[in-house]
Structures are given as C-alpha cells and as structure tokens.
Short mmCIF file of C-alpha atoms in Angstrom, two decimals:
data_model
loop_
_atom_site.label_atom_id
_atom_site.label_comp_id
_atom_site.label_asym_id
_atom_site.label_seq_id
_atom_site.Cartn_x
_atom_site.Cartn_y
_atom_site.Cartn_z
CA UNK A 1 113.60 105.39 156.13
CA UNK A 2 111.92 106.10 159.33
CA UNK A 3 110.06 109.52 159.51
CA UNK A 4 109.28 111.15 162.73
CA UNK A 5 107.60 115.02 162.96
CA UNK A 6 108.97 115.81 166.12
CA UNK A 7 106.12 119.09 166.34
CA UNK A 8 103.07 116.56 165.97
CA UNK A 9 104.59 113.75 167.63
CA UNK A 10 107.02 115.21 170.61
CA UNK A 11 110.82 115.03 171.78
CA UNK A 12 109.95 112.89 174.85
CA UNK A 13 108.39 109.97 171.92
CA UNK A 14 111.20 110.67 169.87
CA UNK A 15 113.99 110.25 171.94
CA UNK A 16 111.97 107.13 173.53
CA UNK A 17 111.64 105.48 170.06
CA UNK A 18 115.98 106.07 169.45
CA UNK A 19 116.78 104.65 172.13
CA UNK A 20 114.43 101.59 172.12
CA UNK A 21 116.68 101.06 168.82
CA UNK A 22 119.13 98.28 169.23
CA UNK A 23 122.61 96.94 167.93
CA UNK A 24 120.49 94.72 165.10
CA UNK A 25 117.79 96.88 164.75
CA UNK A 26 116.66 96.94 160.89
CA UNK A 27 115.45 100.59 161.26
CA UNK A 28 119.01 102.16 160.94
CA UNK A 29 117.86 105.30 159.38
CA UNK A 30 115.41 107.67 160.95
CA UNK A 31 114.61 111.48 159.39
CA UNK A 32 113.23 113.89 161.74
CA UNK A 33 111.31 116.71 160.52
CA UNK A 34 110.15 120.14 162.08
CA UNK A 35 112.66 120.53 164.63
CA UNK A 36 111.95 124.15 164.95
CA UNK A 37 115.10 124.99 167.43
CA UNK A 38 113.97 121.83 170.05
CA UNK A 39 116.47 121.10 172.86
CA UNK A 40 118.15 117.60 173.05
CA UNK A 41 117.11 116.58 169.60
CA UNK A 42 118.71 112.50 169.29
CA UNK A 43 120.45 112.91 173.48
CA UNK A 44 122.01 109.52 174.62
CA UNK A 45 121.80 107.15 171.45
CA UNK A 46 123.39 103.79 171.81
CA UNK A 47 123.14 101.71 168.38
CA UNK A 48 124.56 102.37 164.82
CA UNK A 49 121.61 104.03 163.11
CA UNK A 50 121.78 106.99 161.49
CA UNK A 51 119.43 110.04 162.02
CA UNK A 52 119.26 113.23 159.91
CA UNK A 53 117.56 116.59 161.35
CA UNK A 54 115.73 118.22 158.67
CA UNK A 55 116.46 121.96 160.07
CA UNK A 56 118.14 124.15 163.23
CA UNK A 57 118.45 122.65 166.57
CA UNK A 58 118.44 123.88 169.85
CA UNK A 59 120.27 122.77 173.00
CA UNK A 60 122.50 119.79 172.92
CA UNK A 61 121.42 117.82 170.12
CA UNK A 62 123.28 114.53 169.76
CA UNK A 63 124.72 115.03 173.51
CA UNK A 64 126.23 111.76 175.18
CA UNK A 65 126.09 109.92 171.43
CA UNK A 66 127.25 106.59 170.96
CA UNK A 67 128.04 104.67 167.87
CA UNK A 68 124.77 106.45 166.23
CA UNK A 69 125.58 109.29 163.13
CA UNK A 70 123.55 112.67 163.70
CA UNK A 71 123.51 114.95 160.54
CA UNK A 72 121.81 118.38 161.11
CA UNK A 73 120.55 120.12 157.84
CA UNK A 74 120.99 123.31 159.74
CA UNK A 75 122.38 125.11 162.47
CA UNK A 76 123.37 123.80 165.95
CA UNK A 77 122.32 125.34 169.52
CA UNK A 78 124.74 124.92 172.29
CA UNK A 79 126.46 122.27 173.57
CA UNK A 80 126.02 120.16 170.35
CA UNK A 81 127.54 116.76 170.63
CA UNK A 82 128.13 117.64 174.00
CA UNK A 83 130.24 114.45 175.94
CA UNK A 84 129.89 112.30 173.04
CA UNK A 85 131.73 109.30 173.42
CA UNK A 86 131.80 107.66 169.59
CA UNK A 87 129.73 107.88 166.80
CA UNK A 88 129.56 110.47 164.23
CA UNK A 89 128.22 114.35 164.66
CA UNK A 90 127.79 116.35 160.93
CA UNK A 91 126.45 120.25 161.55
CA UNK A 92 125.99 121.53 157.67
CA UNK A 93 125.62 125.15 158.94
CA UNK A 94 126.83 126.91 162.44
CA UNK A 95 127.40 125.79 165.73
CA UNK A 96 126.98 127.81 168.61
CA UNK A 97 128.87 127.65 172.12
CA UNK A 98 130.94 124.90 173.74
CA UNK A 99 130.39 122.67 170.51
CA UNK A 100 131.66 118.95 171.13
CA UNK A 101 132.30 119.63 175.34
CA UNK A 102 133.96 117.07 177.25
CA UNK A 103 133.84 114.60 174.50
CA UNK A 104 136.05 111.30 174.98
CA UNK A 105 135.56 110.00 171.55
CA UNK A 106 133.93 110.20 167.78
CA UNK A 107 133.86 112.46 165.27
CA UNK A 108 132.44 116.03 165.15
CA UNK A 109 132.09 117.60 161.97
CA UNK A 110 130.96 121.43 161.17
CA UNK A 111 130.74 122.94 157.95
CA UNK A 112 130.41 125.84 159.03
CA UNK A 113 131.60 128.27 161.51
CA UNK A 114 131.88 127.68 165.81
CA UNK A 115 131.08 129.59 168.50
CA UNK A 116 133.00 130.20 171.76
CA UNK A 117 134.80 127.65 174.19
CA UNK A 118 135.06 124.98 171.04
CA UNK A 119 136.30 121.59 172.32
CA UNK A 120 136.43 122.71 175.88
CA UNK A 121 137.60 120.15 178.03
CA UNK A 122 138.03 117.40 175.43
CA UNK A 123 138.79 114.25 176.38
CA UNK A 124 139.42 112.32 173.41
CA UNK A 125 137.06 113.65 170.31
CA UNK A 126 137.90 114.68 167.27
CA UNK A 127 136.62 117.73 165.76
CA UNK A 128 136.89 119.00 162.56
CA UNK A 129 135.44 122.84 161.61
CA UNK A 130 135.66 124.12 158.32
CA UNK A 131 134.77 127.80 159.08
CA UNK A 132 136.52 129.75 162.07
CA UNK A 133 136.44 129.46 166.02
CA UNK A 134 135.50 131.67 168.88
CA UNK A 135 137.75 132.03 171.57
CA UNK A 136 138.67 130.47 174.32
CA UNK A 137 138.33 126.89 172.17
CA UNK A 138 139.95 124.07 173.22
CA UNK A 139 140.63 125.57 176.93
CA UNK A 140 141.85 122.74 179.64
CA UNK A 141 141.54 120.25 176.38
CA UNK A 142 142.97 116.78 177.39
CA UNK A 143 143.21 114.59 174.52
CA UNK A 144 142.30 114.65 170.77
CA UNK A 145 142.46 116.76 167.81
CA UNK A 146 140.72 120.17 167.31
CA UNK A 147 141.27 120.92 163.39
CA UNK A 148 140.33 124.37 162.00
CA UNK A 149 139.99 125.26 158.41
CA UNK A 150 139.38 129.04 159.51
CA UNK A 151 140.73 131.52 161.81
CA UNK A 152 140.97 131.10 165.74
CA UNK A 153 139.59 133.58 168.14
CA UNK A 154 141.82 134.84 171.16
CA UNK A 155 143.46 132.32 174.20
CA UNK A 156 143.32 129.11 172.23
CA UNK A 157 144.31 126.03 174.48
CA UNK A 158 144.16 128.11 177.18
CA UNK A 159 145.63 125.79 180.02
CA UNK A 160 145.57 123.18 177.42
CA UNK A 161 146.59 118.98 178.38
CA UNK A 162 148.28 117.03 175.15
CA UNK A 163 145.33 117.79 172.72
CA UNK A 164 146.82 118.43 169.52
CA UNK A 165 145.38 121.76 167.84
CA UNK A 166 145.74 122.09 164.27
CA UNK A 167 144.78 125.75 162.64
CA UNK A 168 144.87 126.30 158.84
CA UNK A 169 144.24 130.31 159.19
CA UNK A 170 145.27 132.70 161.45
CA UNK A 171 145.22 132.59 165.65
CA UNK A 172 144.18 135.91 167.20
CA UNK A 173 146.47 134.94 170.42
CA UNK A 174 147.31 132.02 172.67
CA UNK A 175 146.15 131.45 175.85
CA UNK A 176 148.71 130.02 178.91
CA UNK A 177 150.93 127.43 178.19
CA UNK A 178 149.75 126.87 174.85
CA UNK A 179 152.50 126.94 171.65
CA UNK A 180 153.00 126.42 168.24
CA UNK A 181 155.05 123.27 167.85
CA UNK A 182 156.83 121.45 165.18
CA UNK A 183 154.68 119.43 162.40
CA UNK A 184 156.17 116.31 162.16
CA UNK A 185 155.04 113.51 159.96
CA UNK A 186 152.97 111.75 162.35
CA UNK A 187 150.75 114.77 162.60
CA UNK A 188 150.24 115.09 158.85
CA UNK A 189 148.83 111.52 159.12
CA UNK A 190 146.66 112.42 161.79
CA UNK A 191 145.76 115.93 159.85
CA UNK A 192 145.13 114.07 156.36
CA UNK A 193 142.88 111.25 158.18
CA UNK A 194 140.39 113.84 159.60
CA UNK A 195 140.31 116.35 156.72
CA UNK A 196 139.39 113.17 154.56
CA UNK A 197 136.68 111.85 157.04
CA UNK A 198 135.43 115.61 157.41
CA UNK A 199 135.05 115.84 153.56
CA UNK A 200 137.81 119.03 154.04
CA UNK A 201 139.85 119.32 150.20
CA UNK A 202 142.63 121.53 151.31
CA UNK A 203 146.49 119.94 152.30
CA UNK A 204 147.69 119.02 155.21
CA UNK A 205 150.61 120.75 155.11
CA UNK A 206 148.86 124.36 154.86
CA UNK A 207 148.10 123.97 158.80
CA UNK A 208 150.14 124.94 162.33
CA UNK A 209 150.18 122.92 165.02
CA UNK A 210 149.34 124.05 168.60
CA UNK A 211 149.55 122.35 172.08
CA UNK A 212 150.82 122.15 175.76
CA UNK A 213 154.19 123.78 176.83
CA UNK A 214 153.31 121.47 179.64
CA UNK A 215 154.35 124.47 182.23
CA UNK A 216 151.15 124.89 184.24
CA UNK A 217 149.98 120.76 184.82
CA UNK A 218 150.45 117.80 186.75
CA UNK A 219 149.34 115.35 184.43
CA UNK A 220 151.07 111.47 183.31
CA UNK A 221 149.66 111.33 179.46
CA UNK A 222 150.61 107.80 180.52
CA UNK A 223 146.93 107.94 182.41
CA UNK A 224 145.45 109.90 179.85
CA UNK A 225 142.23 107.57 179.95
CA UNK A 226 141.38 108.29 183.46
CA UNK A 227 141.53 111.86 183.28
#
C-alpha cells in the first residue's frame, strides 16, 4: 500500500506519481489521505491500480479514468468521473452535479444520492446510484445504462439517444421523447449484471425501464461508436 498526504505533499506530485504508474507496475494500490475537498483528485489515470480517497473530494475526481479503480470514502464534487472511458468509479457518500458526464465506458458506482444533470450526455458508461437523482439526468444520453435505486427528479432523458434508463422508485416527470418501455428479458440481464457489480441487493424485476421514443433525432445506433 502506497500512502500519499495530498495536503503535505500536493495534487500536482500526486497526480504526477499516478500517472508515472504503468500496465506492470507492482504499486497497484495507492491510499490518499487529507483530501480536504481538492479538485481533480486521481484526473487521467491509465493503468490498473487501484486508489482509495480517504475523505470528500472536490471537482472532477477520477475525470478521463482508464482501467484504474477510484473509491472515495466520502462525498464527490462535480463532475466526478467525468468522461471516463473504463475503469471503475465507487462514491460511498453523495455526488454532486453532472456525475459520470460524457462517459464512453466503465463503471460508476454511488452509494449514495446524485445531484442534477446525472449521466448527461453518456456515451457508453454505466452508472449505478443507490439513492435518488436530480433532474434533468441522463439528458441527450447516447448509450449505456443509468440504474437508479431511488426516485428521479423532473425531465429524465430529456432528448434522450438509445441509453437505457432503469428507475426502481418513482419519476417526478419525463422530459421530450423519453418513455417508459417494455422490460424484456434482455434488460433484466443487463439490470441483474450491474446491481451485482454495484453491490445493489434488491430484484431486478422491481425496476421500469425508460428510453428514446426516437421522435426528436437523427441518429443510426448502427454508428453508435462515433457519436
């Protein structure tokens, strides 16, 4: 275990020693103490290590992550796992605005509740909240799955691609062109896969699904990649 004090040693050194960290590097797991609320906390990993914030974050921790887990013993600022592309992102408390933006791939996980604009333009992540959502989550999402244990605020999937929304409580309303639609069995799959990874305990079956009426877009999900 690697153990940096970000207040006596710095973000710029810390961020400098994560990303010196390689695809064999043998120091895989790194603790950082004293965050105290810093911005871009672990921004722009690229190897399979795994780093755990002792504490709150500020702005855009774990932003642009690849491969690397991030596990924040706290509360997250916002923009958290903001364009991730794979990897792993767990928030044990809150996480404030535009949580998991423009992310094309991995796994964003928070245990507790989410702030405002949730997923927004998602391009492929998969995030999993176990609380309740703000509103306008999920708006112009593209691809991947936005599962809610909680309640969703008002005009979610507003102008929403094929992202598939899943919401165990209640939606406070819908924003354009998004609808509830059928839950077949592929979905459950989906469903049971990320409440399992997410460490969720409740059913499938106990959620609605949400997406696209595909009414307001131009789009080929064909080309989904490129978007």
């Amino acid at each position: 275990m690697q153990i940096f004090d970000l207040e006596a040693q710095g973000l710029r050194a810390l961020n400098e020693t994560l990303h010196a960290q390689a695809n064999d590097t043998n120091q895989t797991h790194w603790q950082i103490t004293n965050p105290k609320g810093s911005h871009a906390i672990a921004v722009g990993l690229d190897a399979p290590i795994e780093v755990t914030v002792k504490g709150s974050t500020g702005y855009y921790c774990g932003g642009m992550n690849k491969q690397a887990t991030i596990n924040i013993h706290g509360s997250a600022g916002p923009g958290v796992a903001e364009n991730m592309m794979s990897g792993t992102v767990i928030i044990e408390g809150d996480a404030s605005q535009y949580a998991g933006a423009t992310g094309s791939g991995g796994l964003l996980v928070i245990k507790g509740n989410a702030s405002s604009r949730c997923g927004i333009s998602m391009k492929g992540i998969d995030i999993v909240v176990h609380g309740n959502i703000g509103h306008m989550s999920a708006f112009m999402a593209q691809s991947g799955n936005l599962v809610v244990l909680g309640d969703a605020g008002e005009a979610l999937g507003d102008s929403l691609y094929e992202a598939r929304l899943f919401v165990r409580g209640s939606v406070k309303s819908l924003g354009a062109d998004c609808i509830e639609k059928e839950m077949r069995a592929e979905h459950i799959d989906i469903l049971k896969d990320l409440l399992e990874k997410s460490g969720a305990t409740c059913a499938p079956e106990e959620f609605k699904r949400y997406g696209s009426a595909r009414q307001l877009y131009n789009f080929n999900i064909d080309n989904a990649s490129a978007y």
